[in-house]
Amino acid sequence: MMSQNQPVETQETYPPSSDLVRGAHVDAAGYEARYAASVSDPEGFWGAEGKRLDWIKPFTKVKDTDFTLGKVSINWFADGTLNVAANCVDRHLATRGDQTAIIFEPDDPAEDAKHITYRQLHGHVCRMANILESLGVRRGDRVVIYLPMIPEAAYAMLACARIGAIHSIVFAGFSPDALAARVNGCDAKVIITADEAPRGGRKTALKSNADAALLHCKDTVKCLVVKRTGGQTTWIDGRDYDYNEMALEASDVSQPAEMGAEDPLFILYTSGSTGQPKGVVHTTGGYLVYASLTHEIVFDYHEGDIFWCTADVGWVTGHSYIIYGPLANGATTVMFEGVPTYPDASRFWQVCEKHKVNQFYTAPTAIRALMGQGNDFATKADLSSLRILGTVGEPINPEAWNWYNDVIGQGRCPIVDTWWQTETGGHLLTPLPGAHATKPGAAMKPFFGVQPVVLDPQSGEEIHASPTEGVLALKDSWPGQMRTIWGDHERFEKTYFSDYKGYYFSGDGCRRDADGDYWITGRVDDVINVSGHRMGTAEVESALVAHAKVAEAAVVGYPHAIKGQGIYCYVTLMNGVEPSDELTKELRTWVRTEIGPIASPDLIQWAPGLPKTRSGKIMRRILRKIAENDYGSLGDTSTLADPSVVNDLIENRMNKA
Ligand code: WTA
């Protein structure tokens, strides 16, 4: 059985209209020419593209990268200096100081939207920079940002960049424990948070989460608190600082720090197949060149366009395509605090109409959820401003693609299905709107400078012929690539460069069709993708076994109609503990507290035993099949220490649909 959301190859193609092609930055011939140039002469290509930024000291070197295991090192524009905030804000003041940089659309549609001009943004960023400095933050220090989707999140990111501090954003849906782990993981000096985060009509008490996290952090860590709702918070003098009050006093003069191109810009924790989340490190010059170029080309962004990416700034998509890419390009970017279904399933489309959005970028899980509510929510909105649609985060099933294309794009808007990762900094595979005839579910073509290869998972050999299927790797570096794992370069090499020597291994499987177009088939490791949120099964397992009644746990993904994948847990209880519905609830709550609501188990099956090899290794392949309700094709189970456990698991499987 194919997983429900796996794209099925189709012969249908959707060419862009000739009008669109005429106005586009890149047409078919342009793509071929620029792509060829980018791989035959990366120095020349990226040397020219690097000039899209303002450099304090221009770079003379372009690319210096090595994927050899044991000496992996990635440097771009290494001898240049620049400041990211100056590139995203200051340099626009002369030409578009009064243009809106950020449109803030609050959770509650009755609350007014805010339009923040580039000039106002400059003032906010400078004041926040001065506030951070007054709290003792210096160049190279880490600052954790734990904020809702409010403009202050953008000010905080850019303020860090301005003074050369490294930000690490923690998604506001993470629990105090997860927050504490990330604060300690990078030894942050300050947490920036808010009193409360309104979302979908409810409020999360962010400050009290931060209070709980701070109990597990060094007592020198300071907490800067933004007022969002005015909700009650407890206050510890000398540790907690009131942003709004300080901003009244703070100077709006702040000199941007001169940063090296390879100085870290941010850390962002993400899940892998083993162990705890790792701190992905992105640096200054290459990241910004790549975010800015992909934003312009992939979304066919033109001067004056209103761009809306619905992600949260807590994820890489929010970093690159709400903040850094759009602002580097002088765009107007929408920051939406709410959720797609509040007050009802028309919200996204109402916001598109209200702000006359031209490019709209979201995740397949949202499209599926909204599609399920019927067309009326969408058709009653005026969507005529939309020109380009995008998706990201997980494979999109053709049914959702077609709905997006027909009902939202009204057959007029190319869909860019962008494949990339926290690690890649920006899009790697995607169609370009004016260049490619899209196919429902295909990520299509490499972006400029990107050299994808399909490897045979067993031999590790490159497969040159098409059509084919295998694992997806990259042959050479691109400027937006992550540079290291914070504090653990060895883990970086081991995770990405050791399975297939000489390549960056993505962890995804893919097909390449007869036309040479790429289709992502999903993770081939123990990472699952729940509503477009990346989750390590190992993290959920370690949360479960931390519960006193749990002896052992194994977690796998299974196809879920809305979320893409759901979280399926096999749990072996301690001797003498009886399974019950209450215990199921208790474990669910437990995992939510340990990690956050996004990790909430969908299904928990009581497993008297887990299928293990004689050497004690859990056979996840078997557990995955049972969770997928595909137990007819379990394959060879003869190597199991106790084959009889499998029958019990099949009999009591939870996903009989
Ligand atoms: C998956 C999100 C299919 C993939 C930017 C990848 C996708 C992981 C797509 C990275 C897509 C992302 N089609 N799968 N268009 N985009 N993925 O780090 O499995 O949160 O490895 O970055 O999401 O997730 P991350």
PDB file of C-alpha atoms in Angstrom, residues 417-571:
ATOM      1  CA  ASP A 417       6.504  22.794  -4.537  1.00  0.00           C
ATOM      2  CA  THR A 418       9.737  23.649  -2.756  1.00  0.00           C
ATOM      3  CA  TRP A 419      11.844  20.881  -1.267  1.00  0.00           C
ATOM      4  CA  TRP A 420      14.413  21.932   1.298  1.00  0.00           C
ATOM      5  CA  GLN A 421      15.404  21.512   4.946  1.00  0.00           C
ATOM      6  CA  THR A 422      16.468  23.418   8.047  1.00  0.00           C
ATOM      7  CA  GLU A 423      19.962  22.348   7.040  1.00  0.00           C
ATOM      8  CA  THR A 424      19.798  23.753   3.524  1.00  0.00           C
ATOM      9  CA  GLY A 425      18.873  27.321   4.487  1.00  0.00           C
ATOM     10  CA  GLY A 426      16.739  27.780   1.375  1.00  0.00           C
ATOM     11  CA  HIS A 427      15.022  25.958  -1.473  1.00  0.00           C
ATOM     12  CA  LEU A 428      17.028  23.237  -3.239  1.00  0.00           C
ATOM     13  CA  LEU A 429      14.498  21.571  -5.518  1.00  0.00           C
ATOM     14  CA  THR A 430      11.544  23.468  -6.932  1.00  0.00           C
ATOM     15  CA  PRO A 431       9.932  24.442 -10.184  1.00  0.00           C
ATOM     16  CA  LEU A 432      10.377  28.093 -11.189  1.00  0.00           C
ATOM     17  CA  PRO A 433       7.058  29.783 -11.982  1.00  0.00           C
ATOM     18  CA  GLY A 434       7.912  31.095 -15.432  1.00  0.00           C
ATOM     19  CA  ALA A 435      10.206  28.279 -16.485  1.00  0.00           C
ATOM     20  CA  HIS A 436       8.634  24.924 -15.762  1.00  0.00           C
ATOM     21  CA  ALA A 437       5.407  23.103 -16.479  1.00  0.00           C
ATOM     22  CA  THR A 438       4.591  21.775 -13.010  1.00  0.00           C
ATOM     23  CA  LYS A 439       3.401  18.273 -12.113  1.00  0.00           C
ATOM     24  CA  PRO A 440       1.139  17.676  -9.094  1.00  0.00           C
ATOM     25  CA  GLY A 441       3.415  16.389  -6.335  1.00  0.00           C
ATOM     26  CA  ALA A 442       6.789  16.952  -7.992  1.00  0.00           C
ATOM     27  CA  ALA A 443       9.558  19.150  -6.597  1.00  0.00           C
ATOM     28  CA  MET A 444      10.806  19.155 -10.198  1.00  0.00           C
ATOM     29  CA  LYS A 445      14.206  20.807 -10.708  1.00  0.00           C
ATOM     30  CA  PRO A 446      17.320  21.866  -8.831  1.00  0.00           C
ATOM     31  CA  PHE A 447      17.684  25.548  -8.047  1.00  0.00           C
ATOM     32  CA  PHE A 448      20.755  27.333  -9.464  1.00  0.00           C
ATOM     33  CA  GLY A 449      23.984  25.850  -8.186  1.00  0.00           C
ATOM     34  CA  VAL A 450      22.298  22.803  -6.667  1.00  0.00           C
ATOM     35  CA  GLN A 451      23.515  19.393  -7.817  1.00  0.00           C
ATOM     36  CA  PRO A 452      21.146  16.648  -6.681  1.00  0.00           C
ATOM     37  CA  VAL A 453      22.037  13.010  -7.163  1.00  0.00           C
ATOM     38  CA  VAL A 454      20.028   9.849  -6.683  1.00  0.00           C
ATOM     39  CA  LEU A 455      22.114   7.227  -4.902  1.00  0.00           C
ATOM     40  CA  ASP A 456      21.578   3.519  -4.661  1.00  0.00           C
ATOM     41  CA  PRO A 457      20.898   3.116  -0.939  1.00  0.00           C
ATOM     42  CA  GLN A 458      22.887  -0.109  -0.756  1.00  0.00           C
ATOM     43  CA  SER A 459      25.953   0.565  -2.866  1.00  0.00           C
ATOM     44  CA  GLY A 460      25.993   4.327  -2.452  1.00  0.00           C
ATOM     45  CA  GLU A 461      26.634   4.600  -6.196  1.00  0.00           C
ATOM     46  CA  GLU A 462      25.189   7.461  -8.188  1.00  0.00           C
ATOM     47  CA  ILE A 463      22.384   6.369 -10.511  1.00  0.00           C
ATOM     48  CA  HIS A 464      22.619   8.317 -13.742  1.00  0.00           C
ATOM     49  CA  ALA A 465      19.768   6.863 -15.803  1.00  0.00           C
ATOM     50  CA  SER A 466      16.151   7.992 -15.437  1.00  0.00           C
ATOM     51  CA  PRO A 467      13.535   7.012 -14.409  1.00  0.00           C
ATOM     52  CA  THR A 468      14.963   5.829 -11.135  1.00  0.00           C
ATOM     53  CA  GLU A 469      14.476   5.830  -7.401  1.00  0.00           C
ATOM     54  CA  GLY A 470      16.863   5.982  -4.463  1.00  0.00           C
ATOM     55  CA  VAL A 471      18.104   8.313  -1.762  1.00  0.00           C
ATOM     56  CA  LEU A 472      18.612  12.001  -2.387  1.00  0.00           C
ATOM     57  CA  ALA A 473      22.017  13.544  -1.848  1.00  0.00           C
ATOM     58  CA  LEU A 474      23.852  16.676  -2.969  1.00  0.00           C
ATOM     59  CA  LYS A 475      27.117  16.553  -4.796  1.00  0.00           C
ATOM     60  CA  ASP A 476      28.411  19.990  -3.965  1.00  0.00           C
ATOM     61  CA  SER A 477      27.811  22.908  -1.643  1.00  0.00           C
ATOM     62  CA  TRP A 478      25.509  25.919  -2.081  1.00  0.00           C
ATOM     63  CA  PRO A 479      25.826  29.176  -0.128  1.00  0.00           C
ATOM     64  CA  GLY A 480      22.830  28.552   2.170  1.00  0.00           C
ATOM     65  CA  GLN A 481      24.112  25.239   3.477  1.00  0.00           C
ATOM     66  CA  MET A 482      24.444  24.762   7.250  1.00  0.00           C
ATOM     67  CA  ARG A 483      28.039  24.983   8.414  1.00  0.00           C
ATOM     68  CA  THR A 484      28.088  22.803  11.495  1.00  0.00           C
ATOM     69  CA  ILE A 485      26.104  21.542  14.462  1.00  0.00           C
ATOM     70  CA  TRP A 486      26.509  23.958  17.365  1.00  0.00           C
ATOM     71  CA  GLY A 487      29.331  22.657  19.525  1.00  0.00           C
ATOM     72  CA  ASP A 488      29.617  19.320  17.738  1.00  0.00           C
ATOM     73  CA  HIS A 489      31.274  19.378  14.334  1.00  0.00           C
ATOM     74  CA  GLU A 490      31.901  15.654  14.538  1.00  0.00           C
ATOM     75  CA  ARG A 491      28.198  14.927  14.811  1.00  0.00           C
ATOM     76  CA  PHE A 492      27.689  17.205  11.797  1.00  0.00           C
ATOM     77  CA  GLU A 493      30.083  15.144   9.705  1.00  0.00           C
ATOM     78  CA  LYS A 494      28.702  11.866  10.965  1.00  0.00           C
ATOM     79  CA  THR A 495      25.064  12.828  10.406  1.00  0.00           C
ATOM     80  CA  TYR A 496      25.344  14.194   6.891  1.00  0.00           C
ATOM     81  CA  PHE A 497      28.588  13.034   5.304  1.00  0.00           C
ATOM     82  CA  SER A 498      29.397   9.559   6.573  1.00  0.00           C
ATOM     83  CA  ASP A 499      26.687   7.305   5.062  1.00  0.00           C
ATOM     84  CA  TYR A 500      27.540   8.268   1.501  1.00  0.00           C
ATOM     85  CA  LYS A 501      31.115   9.471   1.240  1.00  0.00           C
ATOM     86  CA  GLY A 502      31.675  12.706  -0.585  1.00  0.00           C
ATOM     87  CA  TYR A 503      28.015  13.751  -0.566  1.00  0.00           C
ATOM     88  CA  TYR A 504      25.660  15.677   1.675  1.00  0.00           C
ATOM     89  CA  PHE A 505      22.958  13.105   2.485  1.00  0.00           C
ATOM     90  CA  SER A 506      19.499  14.611   2.909  1.00  0.00           C
ATOM     91  CA  GLY A 507      17.733  11.770   4.716  1.00  0.00           C
ATOM     92  CA  ASP A 508      15.005  11.840   2.058  1.00  0.00           C
ATOM     93  CA  GLY A 509      14.154   9.310  -0.610  1.00  0.00           C
ATOM     94  CA  CYS A 510      13.219  10.419  -4.108  1.00  0.00           C
ATOM     95  CA  ARG A 511      12.316   9.372  -7.608  1.00  0.00           C
ATOM     96  CA  ARG A 512      13.547  10.943 -10.795  1.00  0.00           C
ATOM     97  CA  ASP A 513      11.106  10.474 -13.645  1.00  0.00           C
ATOM     98  CA  ALA A 514      11.795   9.963 -17.321  1.00  0.00           C
ATOM     99  CA  ASP A 515      11.873  13.760 -17.848  1.00  0.00           C
ATOM    100  CA  GLY A 516      14.549  14.103 -15.177  1.00  0.00           C
ATOM    101  CA  ASP A 517      12.120  15.712 -12.690  1.00  0.00           C
ATOM    102  CA  TYR A 518      12.412  14.987  -8.968  1.00  0.00           C
ATOM    103  CA  TRP A 519       9.667  13.621  -6.698  1.00  0.00           C
ATOM    104  CA  ILE A 520      10.317  13.456  -2.962  1.00  0.00           C
ATOM    105  CA  THR A 521       9.025  10.262  -1.391  1.00  0.00           C
ATOM    106  CA  GLY A 522       9.683  11.166   2.263  1.00  0.00           C
ATOM    107  CA  ARG A 523      12.245  10.435   4.939  1.00  0.00           C
ATOM    108  CA  VAL A 524      14.211   7.222   4.810  1.00  0.00           C
ATOM    109  CA  ASP A 525      15.397   7.593   8.412  1.00  0.00           C
ATOM    110  CA  ASP A 526      13.594   7.738  11.745  1.00  0.00           C
ATOM    111  CA  VAL A 527      12.411  11.281  11.286  1.00  0.00           C
ATOM    112  CA  ILE A 528       8.677  11.747  10.860  1.00  0.00           C
ATOM    113  CA  ASN A 529       6.811  14.689   9.520  1.00  0.00           C
ATOM    114  CA  VAL A 530       3.704  15.602  11.489  1.00  0.00           C
ATOM    115  CA  SER A 531       1.726  18.487  10.008  1.00  0.00           C
ATOM    116  CA  GLY A 532       4.935  19.631   8.376  1.00  0.00           C
ATOM    117  CA  HIS A 533       6.740  19.624  11.747  1.00  0.00           C
ATOM    118  CA  ARG A 534       9.809  17.539  11.884  1.00  0.00           C
ATOM    119  CA  MET A 535      10.067  15.089  14.734  1.00  0.00           C
ATOM    120  CA  GLY A 536      12.592  12.450  15.720  1.00  0.00           C
ATOM    121  CA  THR A 537      10.901   9.236  16.793  1.00  0.00           C
ATOM    122  CA  ALA A 538      13.770   8.870  19.285  1.00  0.00           C
ATOM    123  CA  GLU A 539      12.679  12.078  21.042  1.00  0.00           C
ATOM    124  CA  VAL A 540       9.130  10.825  21.556  1.00  0.00           C
ATOM    125  CA  GLU A 541      10.478   7.454  22.698  1.00  0.00           C
ATOM    126  CA  SER A 542      12.751   9.010  25.273  1.00  0.00           C
ATOM    127  CA  ALA A 543       9.871  11.153  26.563  1.00  0.00           C
ATOM    128  CA  LEU A 544       7.712   8.015  26.924  1.00  0.00           C
ATOM    129  CA  VAL A 545      10.304   5.926  28.729  1.00  0.00           C
ATOM    130  CA  ALA A 546      10.895   8.806  31.140  1.00  0.00           C
ATOM    131  CA  HIS A 547       7.409   8.025  32.512  1.00  0.00           C
ATOM    132  CA  ALA A 548       7.524   5.805  35.593  1.00  0.00           C
ATOM    133  CA  LYS A 549       4.986   3.294  34.250  1.00  0.00           C
ATOM    134  CA  VAL A 550       6.689   2.765  30.894  1.00  0.00           C
ATOM    135  CA  ALA A 551       9.290   0.057  30.448  1.00  0.00           C
ATOM    136  CA  GLU A 552       9.915   0.393  26.742  1.00  0.00           C
ATOM    137  CA  ALA A 553       8.589   2.342  23.777  1.00  0.00           C
ATOM    138  CA  ALA A 554       8.971   2.368  20.029  1.00  0.00           C
ATOM    139  CA  VAL A 555       7.554   5.165  17.908  1.00  0.00           C
ATOM    140  CA  VAL A 556       6.879   5.199  14.173  1.00  0.00           C
ATOM    141  CA  GLY A 557       4.940   7.347  11.706  1.00  0.00           C
ATOM    142  CA  TYR A 558       1.779   6.227   9.920  1.00  0.00           C
ATOM    143  CA  PRO A 559      -0.243   7.837   7.124  1.00  0.00           C
ATOM    144  CA  HIS A 560      -2.640  10.471   8.455  1.00  0.00           C
ATOM    145  CA  ALA A 561      -5.227  12.129   6.213  1.00  0.00           C
ATOM    146  CA  ILE A 562      -4.629  15.682   7.452  1.00  0.00           C
ATOM    147  CA  LYS A 563      -1.287  15.667   9.231  1.00  0.00           C
ATOM    148  CA  GLY A 564       0.552  13.701   6.542  1.00  0.00           C
ATOM    149  CA  GLN A 565       1.990  11.469   9.220  1.00  0.00           C
ATOM    150  CA  GLY A 566       0.663  10.696  12.658  1.00  0.00           C
ATOM    151  CA  ILE A 567       2.600   9.502  15.715  1.00  0.00           C
ATOM    152  CA  TYR A 568       2.083   5.823  16.489  1.00  0.00           C
ATOM    153  CA  CYS A 569       3.537   4.574  19.776  1.00  0.00           C
ATOM    154  CA  TYR A 570       4.080   1.002  20.894  1.00  0.00           C
ATOM    155  CA  VAL A 571       4.391   0.994  24.659  1.00  0.00           C
TER     156      VAL A 571
END
